[in-house]
CSV table of C-alpha atoms (C1' of nucleotides) in Angstrom, one decimal:
chain,number,residue,atom,x,y,z
S,905,MET,CA,-0.1,0.0,0.1
S,906,SER,CA,2.9,2.4,-0.4
S,907,PRO,CA,4.2,4.0,-3.4
S,908,ARG,CA,7.9,4.7,-2.5
S,909,ALA,CA,8.9,1.2,-1.3
S,910,GLY,CA,12.4,2.6,-0.9
S,911,LEU,CA,14.3,0.3,-3.2
S,912,ASP,CA,17.6,0.6,-4.6
S,913,THR,CA,19.8,-1.4,-6.9
S,914,HIS,CA,21.8,-2.8,-4.2
S,915,THR,CA,18.8,-4.1,-2.2
S,916,LEU,CA,17.6,-5.7,-5.4
S,917,VAL,CA,21.0,-7.3,-5.9
S,918,LEU,CA,21.0,-8.8,-2.4
S,919,ALA,CA,17.6,-10.1,-2.5
S,920,ALA,CA,18.2,-11.8,-6.0
S,921,ALA,CA,21.3,-13.4,-4.5
S,922,GLU,CA,19.3,-14.8,-1.7
S,923,ILE,CA,16.8,-16.3,-4.2
S,924,ALA,CA,19.7,-17.8,-6.3
S,925,ASP,CA,21.4,-19.3,-3.3
S,926,GLU,CA,18.2,-20.7,-1.6
S,927,GLN,CA,16.2,-21.7,-4.6
S,928,GLY,CA,18.6,-21.9,-7.4
S,929,ILE,CA,19.5,-19.7,-10.2
S,930,GLU,CA,16.6,-20.6,-12.3
S,931,GLU,CA,14.2,-19.1,-9.8
S,932,VAL,CA,15.8,-15.8,-10.1
S,933,THR,CA,13.0,-14.1,-12.0
S,934,LEU,CA,11.9,-10.5,-12.0
S,935,ALA,CA,8.5,-11.8,-11.0
S,936,ALA,CA,9.8,-13.6,-8.1
S,937,LEU,CA,12.1,-10.9,-7.2
S,938,ALA,CA,9.4,-8.3,-7.3
S,939,ALA,CA,7.1,-10.6,-5.2
S,940,LYS,CA,9.8,-10.9,-2.6
S,941,LEU,CA,10.2,-7.3,-2.2
S,942,GLY,CA,6.4,-6.4,-2.3
S,943,VAL,CA,6.4,-4.5,-5.4
S,944,ARG,CA,5.2,-5.1,-9.1
S,945,SER,CA,7.9,-6.3,-11.6
S,946,PRO,CA,7.8,-3.2,-13.9
S,947,SER,CA,8.9,-1.2,-10.9
S,948,LEU,CA,12.2,-3.1,-10.9
S,949,TYR,CA,13.1,-1.4,-14.1
S,950,ASN,CA,13.7,1.9,-12.1
S,951,HIS,CA,16.7,0.3,-10.5
S,952,ILE,CA,18.0,-2.4,-12.9
S,953,ASN,CA,18.2,-2.7,-16.7
S,954,GLY,CA,16.0,-5.8,-17.0
S,955,LEU,CA,16.8,-9.4,-16.3
S,956,GLN,CA,20.2,-9.1,-18.1
S,957,GLY,CA,21.2,-6.2,-16.3
S,958,LEU,CA,20.3,-7.9,-12.9
S,959,ARG,CA,22.3,-11.0,-13.9
S,960,SER,CA,25.4,-8.8,-14.6
S,961,LEU,CA,25.0,-7.1,-11.3
S,962,LEU,CA,24.8,-10.4,-9.6
S,963,ALA,CA,28.0,-11.7,-11.5
S,964,VAL,CA,29.9,-8.5,-10.3
S,965,HIS,CA,28.6,-8.9,-6.8
S,966,GLY,CA,29.5,-12.6,-6.5
S,967,LEU,CA,33.0,-12.0,-7.9
S,968,GLU,CA,33.5,-9.3,-5.3
S,969,LEU,CA,32.6,-11.6,-2.4
S,970,LEU,CA,34.7,-14.3,-4.0
S,971,TYR,CA,37.6,-12.0,-4.2
S,972,ALA,CA,37.1,-10.9,-0.6
S,973,ALA,CA,37.1,-14.5,0.5
S,974,MET,CA,40.1,-15.6,-1.4
S,975,SER,CA,41.8,-12.5,-0.3
S,976,ALA,CA,41.3,-12.7,3.3
S,977,ALA,CA,42.2,-16.5,3.3
S,978,SER,CA,45.5,-16.0,1.8
S,979,VAL,CA,46.7,-12.7,3.3
S,980,GLY,CA,50.1,-13.1,4.9
S,981,LEU,CA,50.6,-16.6,3.5
S,982,LYS,CA,53.1,-17.7,0.8
S,983,GLY,CA,53.7,-20.8,-1.4
S,984,ASP,CA,51.7,-24.0,-0.6
S,985,ALA,CA,50.0,-22.7,2.5
S,986,ALA,CA,48.7,-19.6,0.4
S,987,VAL,CA,47.6,-21.9,-2.4
S,988,HIS,CA,45.9,-24.3,-0.1
S,989,ALA,CA,44.1,-21.4,1.7
S,990,MET,CA,43.0,-19.8,-1.4
S,991,GLY,CA,41.5,-23.1,-2.8
S,992,GLN,CA,39.7,-23.7,0.5
S,993,ALA,CA,38.2,-20.3,0.4
S,994,TYR,CA,37.2,-20.6,-3.3
S,995,ILE,CA,35.4,-23.9,-2.6
S,996,GLY,CA,34.1,-22.6,0.6
S,997,PHE,CA,32.3,-19.5,-1.2
S,998,ALA,CA,30.9,-21.7,-3.8
S,999,ARG,CA,29.6,-24.0,-1.1
S,1000,GLN,CA,28.0,-21.1,0.8
S,1001,HIS,CA,26.6,-19.3,-2.2
S,1002,PRO,CA,25.9,-21.8,-4.7
S,1003,GLY,CA,23.6,-19.8,-6.9
S,1004,LEU,CA,25.7,-16.6,-6.6
S,1005,TYR,CA,28.8,-18.5,-7.6
S,1006,GLU,CA,26.9,-19.8,-10.6
S,1007,THR,CA,26.1,-16.5,-11.8
S,1008,THR,CA,29.8,-15.6,-11.9
S,1009,LEU,CA,30.6,-17.6,-14.8
S,1010,ARG,CA,27.3,-17.0,-16.8
S,1011,ALA,CA,29.1,-14.2,-18.5
S,1012,PRO,CA,26.2,-12.4,-20.2
S,1013,GLU,CA,27.9,-9.2,-21.6
S,1014,GLU,CA,31.3,-9.1,-23.0
S,1015,GLY,CA,31.9,-5.4,-22.7
S,1016,ASN,CA,30.7,-4.9,-19.3
S,1017,PRO,CA,33.5,-2.9,-17.5
S,1018,GLU,CA,32.6,-3.6,-14.0
S,1019,LEU,CA,32.5,-7.3,-14.7
S,1020,LYS,CA,35.8,-7.2,-16.5
S,1021,LYS,CA,37.3,-5.4,-13.5
S,1022,ALA,CA,36.0,-7.8,-11.0
S,1023,SER,CA,37.2,-10.9,-12.9
S,1024,GLU,CA,40.5,-9.3,-13.2
S,1025,GLN,CA,40.8,-8.6,-9.5
S,1026,VAL,CA,40.2,-12.5,-9.0
S,1027,LEU,CA,42.8,-13.3,-11.6
S,1028,SER,CA,45.5,-11.2,-10.4
S,1029,LEU,CA,45.2,-12.6,-6.9
S,1030,ILE,CA,45.6,-16.0,-8.3
S,1031,ILE,CA,48.5,-15.0,-10.2
S,1032,GLU,CA,50.1,-13.4,-7.3
S,1033,VAL,CA,49.7,-16.6,-5.4
S,1034,LEU,CA,51.1,-18.9,-8.1
S,1035,SER,CA,54.0,-16.6,-8.8
S,1036,GLY,CA,56.0,-18.0,-6.0
S,1037,TYR,CA,56.8,-21.2,-8.1
S,1038,GLU,CA,59.4,-21.0,-10.7
S,1039,LEU,CA,57.3,-21.4,-13.7
S,1040,GLY,CA,58.4,-18.9,-16.0
S,1041,ALA,CA,56.0,-16.2,-17.7
S,1042,GLU,CA,54.3,-18.7,-19.9
S,1043,GLY,CA,54.4,-21.7,-17.6
S,1044,GLU,CA,52.7,-19.4,-15.0
S,1045,LEU,CA,49.8,-18.7,-17.4
S,1046,HIS,CA,49.4,-22.2,-18.1
S,1047,ALA,CA,49.4,-23.0,-14.3
S,1048,VAL,CA,46.7,-20.2,-13.8
S,1049,ARG,CA,44.5,-21.9,-16.2
S,1050,GLY,CA,45.0,-25.1,-14.7
S,1051,TRP,CA,44.4,-23.9,-11.1
S,1052,ARG,CA,41.0,-22.2,-12.2
S,1053,SER,CA,39.9,-25.2,-14.1
S,1054,LEU,CA,40.4,-27.3,-11.1
S,1055,LEU,CA,38.7,-25.1,-8.7
S,1056,HIS,CA,35.8,-24.4,-10.9
S,1057,GLY,CA,35.4,-27.9,-11.9
S,1058,PHE,CA,35.3,-29.1,-8.3
S,1059,ALA,CA,33.0,-26.4,-7.3
S,1060,ALA,CA,30.6,-27.2,-10.2
S,1061,LEU,CA,30.6,-30.9,-9.9
S,1062,GLU,CA,30.0,-30.5,-6.0
S,1063,ASN,CA,27.3,-28.2,-6.4
S,1064,LYS,CA,25.4,-30.4,-8.8
S,1065,GLY,CA,25.7,-33.3,-6.7
S,1066,GLY,CA,28.2,-34.9,-9.2
S,1067,PHE,CA,30.4,-36.4,-6.5
S,1068,GLY,CA,27.9,-39.1,-5.7
S,1069,MET,CA,30.3,-41.4,-3.9
S,1070,PRO,CA,30.1,-41.5,0.0
S,1071,LEU,CA,33.5,-40.0,0.6
S,1072,ASP,CA,34.5,-36.8,2.3
S,1073,THR,CA,34.9,-34.2,-0.4
S,1074,ASN,CA,37.0,-32.0,2.0
S,1075,VAL,CA,39.6,-34.8,1.8
S,1076,SER,CA,39.3,-34.9,-1.9
S,1077,LEU,CA,39.7,-31.1,-2.1
S,1078,ASN,CA,42.8,-31.3,0.0
S,1079,ARG,CA,44.4,-34.0,-2.1
S,1080,LEU,CA,43.6,-32.4,-5.3
S,1081,ILE,CA,45.3,-29.2,-4.2
S,1082,SER,CA,48.2,-31.3,-3.2
S,1083,THR,CA,48.2,-33.0,-6.3
S,1084,PHE,CA,48.3,-29.7,-8.2
S,1085,ILE,CA,51.1,-28.4,-6.3
S,1086,ALA,CA,53.1,-31.4,-6.6
S,1087,GLY,CA,52.4,-31.4,-10.3
S,1088,ILE,CA,53.5,-27.7,-11.1
S,1089,ARG,CA,56.5,-28.5,-8.7
S,1090,SER,CA,57.6,-31.2,-11.0
S,1091,MET,CA,56.9,-29.4,-14.1
S,1092,SER,CA,59.0,-26.6,-13.0
S,1093,LEU,CA,61.9,-28.7,-12.3
S,1094,ARG,CA,61.6,-30.5,-15.6
S,1095,GLU,CA,62.3,-27.4,-17.6
W,196,MET,CA,0.9,-29.0,-44.8
W,197,SER,CA,1.0,-32.6,-43.7
W,198,PRO,CA,-0.4,-34.2,-40.9
W,199,ARG,CA,2.0,-37.0,-40.1
W,200,ALA,CA,5.4,-35.3,-40.4
W,201,GLY,CA,6.9,-38.6,-39.3
W,202,LEU,CA,8.8,-37.4,-36.4
W,203,ASP,CA,10.1,-39.6,-33.5
W,204,THR,CA,11.9,-39.1,-30.3
W,205,HIS,CA,15.4,-39.6,-31.8
W,206,THR,CA,14.9,-37.0,-34.5
W,207,LEU,CA,13.7,-34.6,-31.9
W,208,VAL,CA,16.9,-35.2,-29.8
W,209,LEU,CA,19.2,-34.7,-32.9
W,210,ALA,CA,17.4,-31.5,-33.9
W,211,ALA,CA,17.6,-30.1,-30.3
W,212,ALA,CA,21.2,-31.0,-30.0
W,213,GLU,CA,21.8,-29.1,-33.1
W,214,ILE,CA,20.2,-26.0,-31.8
W,215,ALA,CA,22.1,-26.3,-28.6
W,216,ASP,CA,25.3,-26.7,-30.2
W,217,GLU,CA,24.7,-23.9,-32.9
W,218,GLN,CA,22.9,-21.2,-30.9
W,219,GLY,CA,23.4,-22.1,-27.4
W,220,ILE,CA,21.5,-23.9,-24.7
W,221,GLU,CA,19.2,-21.1,-23.8
W,222,GLU,CA,17.8,-21.2,-27.4
W,223,VAL,CA,16.7,-24.9,-27.0
W,224,THR,CA,13.0,-24.1,-26.6
W,225,LEU,CA,9.9,-26.3,-27.7
W,226,ALA,CA,8.8,-23.4,-29.9
W,227,ALA,CA,12.2,-23.3,-31.7
W,228,LEU,CA,12.4,-26.9,-32.0
W,229,ALA,CA,8.8,-27.2,-33.4
W,230,ALA,CA,9.6,-24.4,-35.9
W,231,LYS,CA,13.0,-26.2,-37.0
W,232,LEU,CA,10.9,-29.3,-37.6
W,233,GLY,CA,8.0,-27.7,-39.4
W,234,VAL,CA,5.6,-28.5,-36.7
W,235,ARG,CA,3.5,-26.9,-33.9
W,236,SER,CA,5.0,-27.2,-30.5
W,237,PRO,CA,2.1,-29.0,-28.9
W,238,SER,CA,2.8,-31.8,-31.4
W,239,LEU,CA,6.1,-32.5,-29.8
W,240,TYR,CA,4.5,-33.7,-26.7
W,241,ASN,CA,3.6,-36.9,-28.8
W,242,HIS,CA,7.3,-37.8,-28.5
W,243,ILE,CA,8.8,-36.2,-25.5
W,244,ASN,CA,7.7,-35.5,-22.0
W,245,GLY,CA,7.9,-31.7,-22.3
W,246,LEU,CA,10.9,-29.5,-22.1
W,247,GLN,CA,12.3,-31.3,-19.0
W,248,GLY,CA,11.9,-34.7,-20.6
W,249,LEU,CA,13.6,-33.4,-23.7
W,250,ARG,CA,16.5,-31.9,-21.5
W,251,SER,CA,17.0,-35.4,-19.9
W,252,LEU,CA,17.2,-37.0,-23.4
W,253,LEU,CA,19.7,-34.4,-24.4
W,254,ALA,CA,21.8,-35.2,-21.3
W,255,VAL,CA,21.8,-38.9,-21.9
W,256,HIS,CA,22.4,-38.4,-25.5
W,257,GLY,CA,25.5,-36.1,-24.7
W,258,LEU,CA,26.9,-38.7,-22.2
W,259,GLU,CA,26.7,-41.4,-24.7
W,260,LEU,CA,28.5,-39.4,-27.3
W,261,LEU,CA,31.0,-38.4,-24.7
W,262,TYR,CA,31.5,-42.0,-23.6
W,263,ALA,CA,31.8,-43.1,-27.3
W,264,ALA,CA,34.6,-40.4,-27.9
W,265,MET,CA,36.6,-41.1,-24.6
W,266,SER,CA,36.2,-44.9,-25.1
W,267,ALA,CA,37.5,-44.7,-28.8
W,268,ALA,CA,40.4,-42.5,-27.9
W,269,SER,CA,41.8,-44.6,-25.0
W,270,VAL,CA,41.2,-48.0,-26.5
W,271,GLY,CA,44.3,-50.0,-26.5
W,272,LEU,CA,46.2,-47.6,-24.5
W,273,LYS,CA,47.5,-47.8,-20.9
W,274,GLY,CA,49.0,-45.5,-18.3
W,275,ASP,CA,50.0,-41.9,-19.3
W,276,ALA,CA,49.1,-42.4,-22.8
W,277,ALA,CA,45.6,-43.4,-22.0
W,278,VAL,CA,45.0,-40.6,-19.6
W,279,HIS,CA,46.2,-38.2,-22.2
W,280,ALA,CA,44.1,-39.6,-24.9
W,281,MET,CA,41.1,-39.6,-22.7
W,282,GLY,CA,41.5,-35.9,-21.7
W,283,GLN,CA,42.0,-34.8,-25.2
W,284,ALA,CA,38.9,-36.6,-26.2
W,285,TYR,CA,36.8,-35.3,-23.4
W,286,ILE,CA,37.8,-31.7,-24.2
W,287,GLY,CA,37.5,-32.3,-28.0
W,288,PHE,CA,34.0,-33.5,-27.3
W,289,ALA,CA,33.2,-30.3,-25.4
W,290,ARG,CA,34.6,-28.2,-28.1
W,291,GLN,CA,32.7,-29.8,-30.8
W,292,HIS,CA,29.3,-29.9,-29.0
W,293,PRO,CA,29.4,-27.1,-26.6
W,294,GLY,CA,25.8,-26.9,-26.2
W,295,LEU,CA,25.3,-30.8,-25.8
W,296,TYR,CA,28.2,-31.1,-23.4
W,297,GLU,CA,26.5,-28.4,-21.2
W,298,THR,CA,23.3,-30.4,-21.1
W,299,THR,CA,25.3,-33.4,-19.6
W,300,LEU,CA,25.8,-31.6,-16.4
W,301,ARG,CA,22.4,-29.8,-16.0
W,302,ALA,CA,21.1,-32.8,-13.9
W,303,PRO,CA,17.5,-32.3,-14.1
W,304,GLU,CA,16.0,-35.3,-12.6
W,305,GLU,CA,17.8,-37.4,-9.9
W,306,GLY,CA,16.0,-40.7,-10.5
W,307,ASN,CA,16.3,-41.1,-14.2
W,308,PRO,CA,17.8,-44.6,-14.8
W,309,GLU,CA,18.7,-43.8,-18.4
W,310,LEU,CA,20.8,-41.0,-17.2
W,311,LYS,CA,22.3,-42.7,-14.2
W,312,LYS,CA,23.4,-45.5,-16.5
W,313,ALA,CA,25.0,-43.1,-19.0
W,314,SER,CA,26.7,-41.3,-16.3
W,315,GLU,CA,28.1,-44.5,-14.7
W,316,GLN,CA,29.4,-45.7,-18.1
W,317,VAL,CA,31.6,-42.6,-18.4
W,318,LEU,CA,32.6,-42.9,-14.8
W,319,SER,CA,33.7,-46.5,-15.1
W,320,LEU,CA,35.8,-45.8,-17.9
W,321,ILE,CA,37.6,-43.0,-16.0
W,322,ILE,CA,38.1,-45.4,-13.2
W,323,GLU,CA,39.5,-48.0,-15.5
W,324,VAL,CA,42.1,-45.7,-16.9
W,325,LEU,CA,43.2,-44.4,-13.5
W,326,SER,CA,43.6,-47.8,-12.1
W,327,GLY,CA,47.0,-48.2,-13.5
W,328,TYR,CA,48.4,-46.0,-11.0
W,329,GLU,CA,49.0,-47.4,-7.4
W,330,LEU,CA,46.5,-45.2,-5.5
W,331,GLY,CA,44.6,-47.7,-3.4
W,332,ALA,CA,41.0,-47.9,-3.3
W,333,GLU,CA,40.3,-44.6,-1.6
W,334,GLY,CA,43.0,-42.8,-3.3
W,335,GLU,CA,41.7,-43.7,-6.6
W,336,LEU,CA,38.1,-42.3,-5.8
W,337,HIS,CA,39.9,-39.1,-4.9
W,338,ALA,CA,41.9,-39.1,-8.0
W,339,VAL,CA,38.7,-39.7,-10.1
W,340,ARG,CA,37.1,-36.7,-8.5
W,341,GLY,CA,40.1,-34.6,-9.2
W,342,TRP,CA,40.3,-35.8,-12.8
W,343,ARG,CA,36.7,-35.0,-13.5
W,344,SER,CA,37.0,-31.6,-11.7
W,345,LEU,CA,39.9,-30.8,-13.9
W,346,LEU,CA,38.4,-31.8,-17.0
W,347,HIS,CA,34.9,-30.1,-16.5
W,348,GLY,CA,36.6,-27.0,-15.3
W,349,PHE,CA,38.8,-26.7,-18.2
W,350,ALA,CA,35.9,-27.5,-20.7
W,351,ALA,CA,33.5,-25.1,-19.1
W,352,LEU,CA,36.0,-22.2,-18.7
W,353,GLU,CA,37.2,-22.7,-22.3
W,354,ASN,CA,33.5,-22.8,-23.6
W,355,LYS,CA,32.5,-19.7,-21.8
W,356,GLY,CA,35.6,-17.8,-23.1
W,357,GLY,CA,37.0,-17.7,-19.7
W,358,PHE,CA,40.5,-18.0,-20.8
W,359,GLY,CA,40.9,-14.6,-22.3
W,360,MET,CA,44.7,-14.7,-22.6
W,361,PRO,CA,46.2,-15.1,-26.0
W,362,LEU,CA,47.9,-18.4,-25.3
W,363,ASP,CA,47.3,-21.8,-26.9
W,364,THR,CA,44.8,-23.7,-24.9
W,365,ASN,CA,45.8,-27.0,-26.4
W,366,VAL,CA,49.2,-26.4,-24.8
W,367,SER,CA,47.6,-25.4,-21.6
W,368,LEU,CA,45.4,-28.6,-21.5
W,369,ASN,CA,48.7,-30.8,-22.3
W,370,ARG,CA,50.4,-29.3,-19.5
W,371,LEU,CA,47.5,-29.5,-17.2
W,372,ILE,CA,47.2,-33.2,-17.8
W,373,SER,CA,50.8,-33.8,-17.4
W,374,THR,CA,50.7,-31.8,-14.1
W,375,PHE,CA,47.9,-34.0,-12.8
W,376,ILE,CA,49.6,-37.4,-13.8
W,377,ALA,CA,53.0,-36.0,-12.1
W,378,GLY,CA,50.8,-35.0,-9.2
W,379,ILE,CA,49.1,-38.3,-8.6
W,380,ARG,CA,52.6,-40.1,-9.3
W,381,SER,CA,54.0,-38.2,-6.4
W,382,MET,CA,51.1,-38.8,-4.1
W,383,SER,CA,51.2,-42.4,-4.7
W,384,LEU,CA,54.8,-42.5,-3.9
W,385,ARG,CA,54.4,-40.6,-0.7
W,386,GLU,CA,52.0,-43.1,0.9
Y,1364,DA,C1',4.2,26.7,4.5
Y,1365,DT,C1',3.3,26.0,-0.2
Y,1366,DA,C1',4.4,25.0,-5.1
Y,1367,DT,C1',7.3,22.5,-8.1
Y,1368,DT,C1',9.7,18.7,-10.1
Y,1369,DA,C1',12.1,14.4,-10.6
Y,1370,DT,C1',11.1,9.8,-10.1
Y,1371,DA,C1',9.5,5.6,-7.7
Y,1372,DA,C1',5.8,2.8,-8.4
Y,1373,DC,C1',1.9,1.9,-10.6
Y,1374,DT,C1',-1.8,-0.1,-14.3
Y,1375,DA,C1',-2.4,-1.7,-18.9
Y,1376,DA,C1',-1.0,-3.9,-22.8
Y,1377,DT,C1',1.9,-6.9,-25.8
Y,1378,DA,C1',4.8,-10.8,-27.2
Y,1379,DA,C1',7.1,-15.3,-26.3
Y,1380,DC,C1',7.0,-19.4,-24.0
Y,1381,DA,C1',5.2,-24.2,-22.0
Y,1382,DT,C1',1.6,-26.8,-21.2
Y,1383,DT,C1',-3.4,-28.9,-21.3
Y,1384,DA,C1',-7.7,-30.1,-23.4
Y,1385,DG,C1',-10.1,-31.5,-27.0
Y,1386,DT,C1',-10.5,-32.2,-32.2
Y,1387,DT,C1',-9.1,-33.8,-36.9
Y,1388,DT,C1',-6.9,-36.8,-39.9
Y,1389,DT,C1',-4.3,-40.5,-41.6
Y,1390,DG,C1',-1.4,-44.6,-42.0
Y,1391,DG,C1',-1.6,-49.1,-41.2
Y,1392,DA,C1',-3.9,-53.5,-39.3
Y,1393,DG,C1',-7.6,-56.4,-39.8
A,482,DC,C1',-12.4,-51.3,-47.6
A,483,DT,C1',-13.3,-50.3,-42.8
A,484,DC,C1',-11.6,-49.0,-38.5
A,485,DC,C1',-8.7,-47.2,-34.9
A,486,DA,C1',-4.5,-45.8,-32.6
A,487,DA,C1',-1.9,-42.2,-32.5
A,488,DA,C1',0.4,-38.1,-34.9
A,489,DA,C1',-0.5,-33.4,-35.6
A,490,DC,C1',-3.8,-29.9,-35.1
A,491,DT,C1',-6.4,-25.6,-32.9
A,492,DA,C1',-7.9,-23.2,-28.9
A,493,DA,C1',-7.1,-21.7,-24.4
A,494,DT,C1',-4.5,-20.7,-20.1
A,495,DG,C1',-1.0,-19.3,-17.2
A,496,DT,C1',3.9,-17.4,-16.5
A,497,DT,C1',7.3,-14.5,-17.8
A,498,DA,C1',9.8,-10.1,-19.6
A,499,DT,C1',9.3,-5.9,-21.1
A,500,DT,C1',7.4,-1.2,-22.8
A,501,DA,C1',4.2,2.9,-22.7
A,502,DG,C1',1.9,5.8,-20.4
A,503,DT,C1',-0.2,7.4,-15.6
A,504,DT,C1',-0.2,8.5,-10.6
A,505,DA,C1',1.6,9.8,-6.4
A,506,DT,C1',5.3,11.2,-3.3
A,507,DA,C1',9.6,12.7,-1.4
A,508,DA,C1',12.7,16.2,-1.8
A,509,DT,C1',13.8,20.7,-3.2
A,510,DA,C1',13.0,25.4,-4.2
A,511,DT,C1',10.3,29.5,-3.6
DNA sequence: ATATTATAACTAATAACATTAGTTTTGGAG
DNA sequence: CTCCAAAACTAATGTTATTAGTTATAATAT
């Protein structure tokens, strides 16, 4: 019963993130979001650029939270410890915010500068942590790709329930990270 | 202008897979599929169980093709060569059928026996190839999880254009596979 | 205090989609 | 040649996103 519900973009993004995490990314519709906020869906257009715009905002928000988690976890650490901490933080974020994490890689727009910036922030943190190993400029880039593949694959499969087997996934993650570290160690020695 | 267009389930799945690979998974709608087949969308219900049913069929079809590719690539090979060949085949399939690959992990139904069967087929092939390393029963399961994570993560990031850097992704893949192998080697020695 | 204005939220309307109900038509079995 | 199961159809409903145009209010200026 109140024109002027007092919404703003940030409130919308937070509410949408909640829907994504609690009900799944498919349920993030303007209709559902408007209902949650006690408003009619066209009203949302005063704050966001349609559904696509909302998805972009969600992606940026997710990447910022992911960066914060990874950064906080690895600050002050070096080498293997930093890699482990960062990997745990990455997967921890994906577990805590499954829907929001998923929006992170649903790259909708190519030219979005906010999105690009948020992605690069995460990327440079990864590069920094892996720079401790003697991989060379090119080897480092390959290692970054591998590290991202590994983390994203693990997060995605775990979230989808792809690891059906009754075996502690934390142990799997730890061993996988150790495997990766051991692998890049042996790669760097080989060259 | 012809009642009796002569459709069947398989034709629908193939046409839907084409849409998925050429236009993206979002464009796989019953409306688009019906248009492609020269039919009205309600007619599709004679052959599939709605959009959800079609998605399940796509997932099964994708897993079967994936299995065929992996199997053909690794037949007769052992050890590192088999792992490399299987990995290349997995990524090759994801590149060749980006949309179909994506449906593979959009697990819609839990209790679908066809889907379960197709998944287990792929899984047992992976287990077989990794059984050559001395990992122990539990270690082998962790390695399987790691191997799947790595492959899926790489496929997903590459498909989404997540590897923005101008560096040959085939080289990255080769090195990643080698890194993984080196990693599980050192893990098995450690215990 | 009162008038003005920018804009948040609204109603109404359209288009795309999935889905169900009920009808028509036809290819093949008898 | 007849008949029937089922393939394809039309019609209708409900959900969604989105646009156009309207109303009402909060903040500002007078």
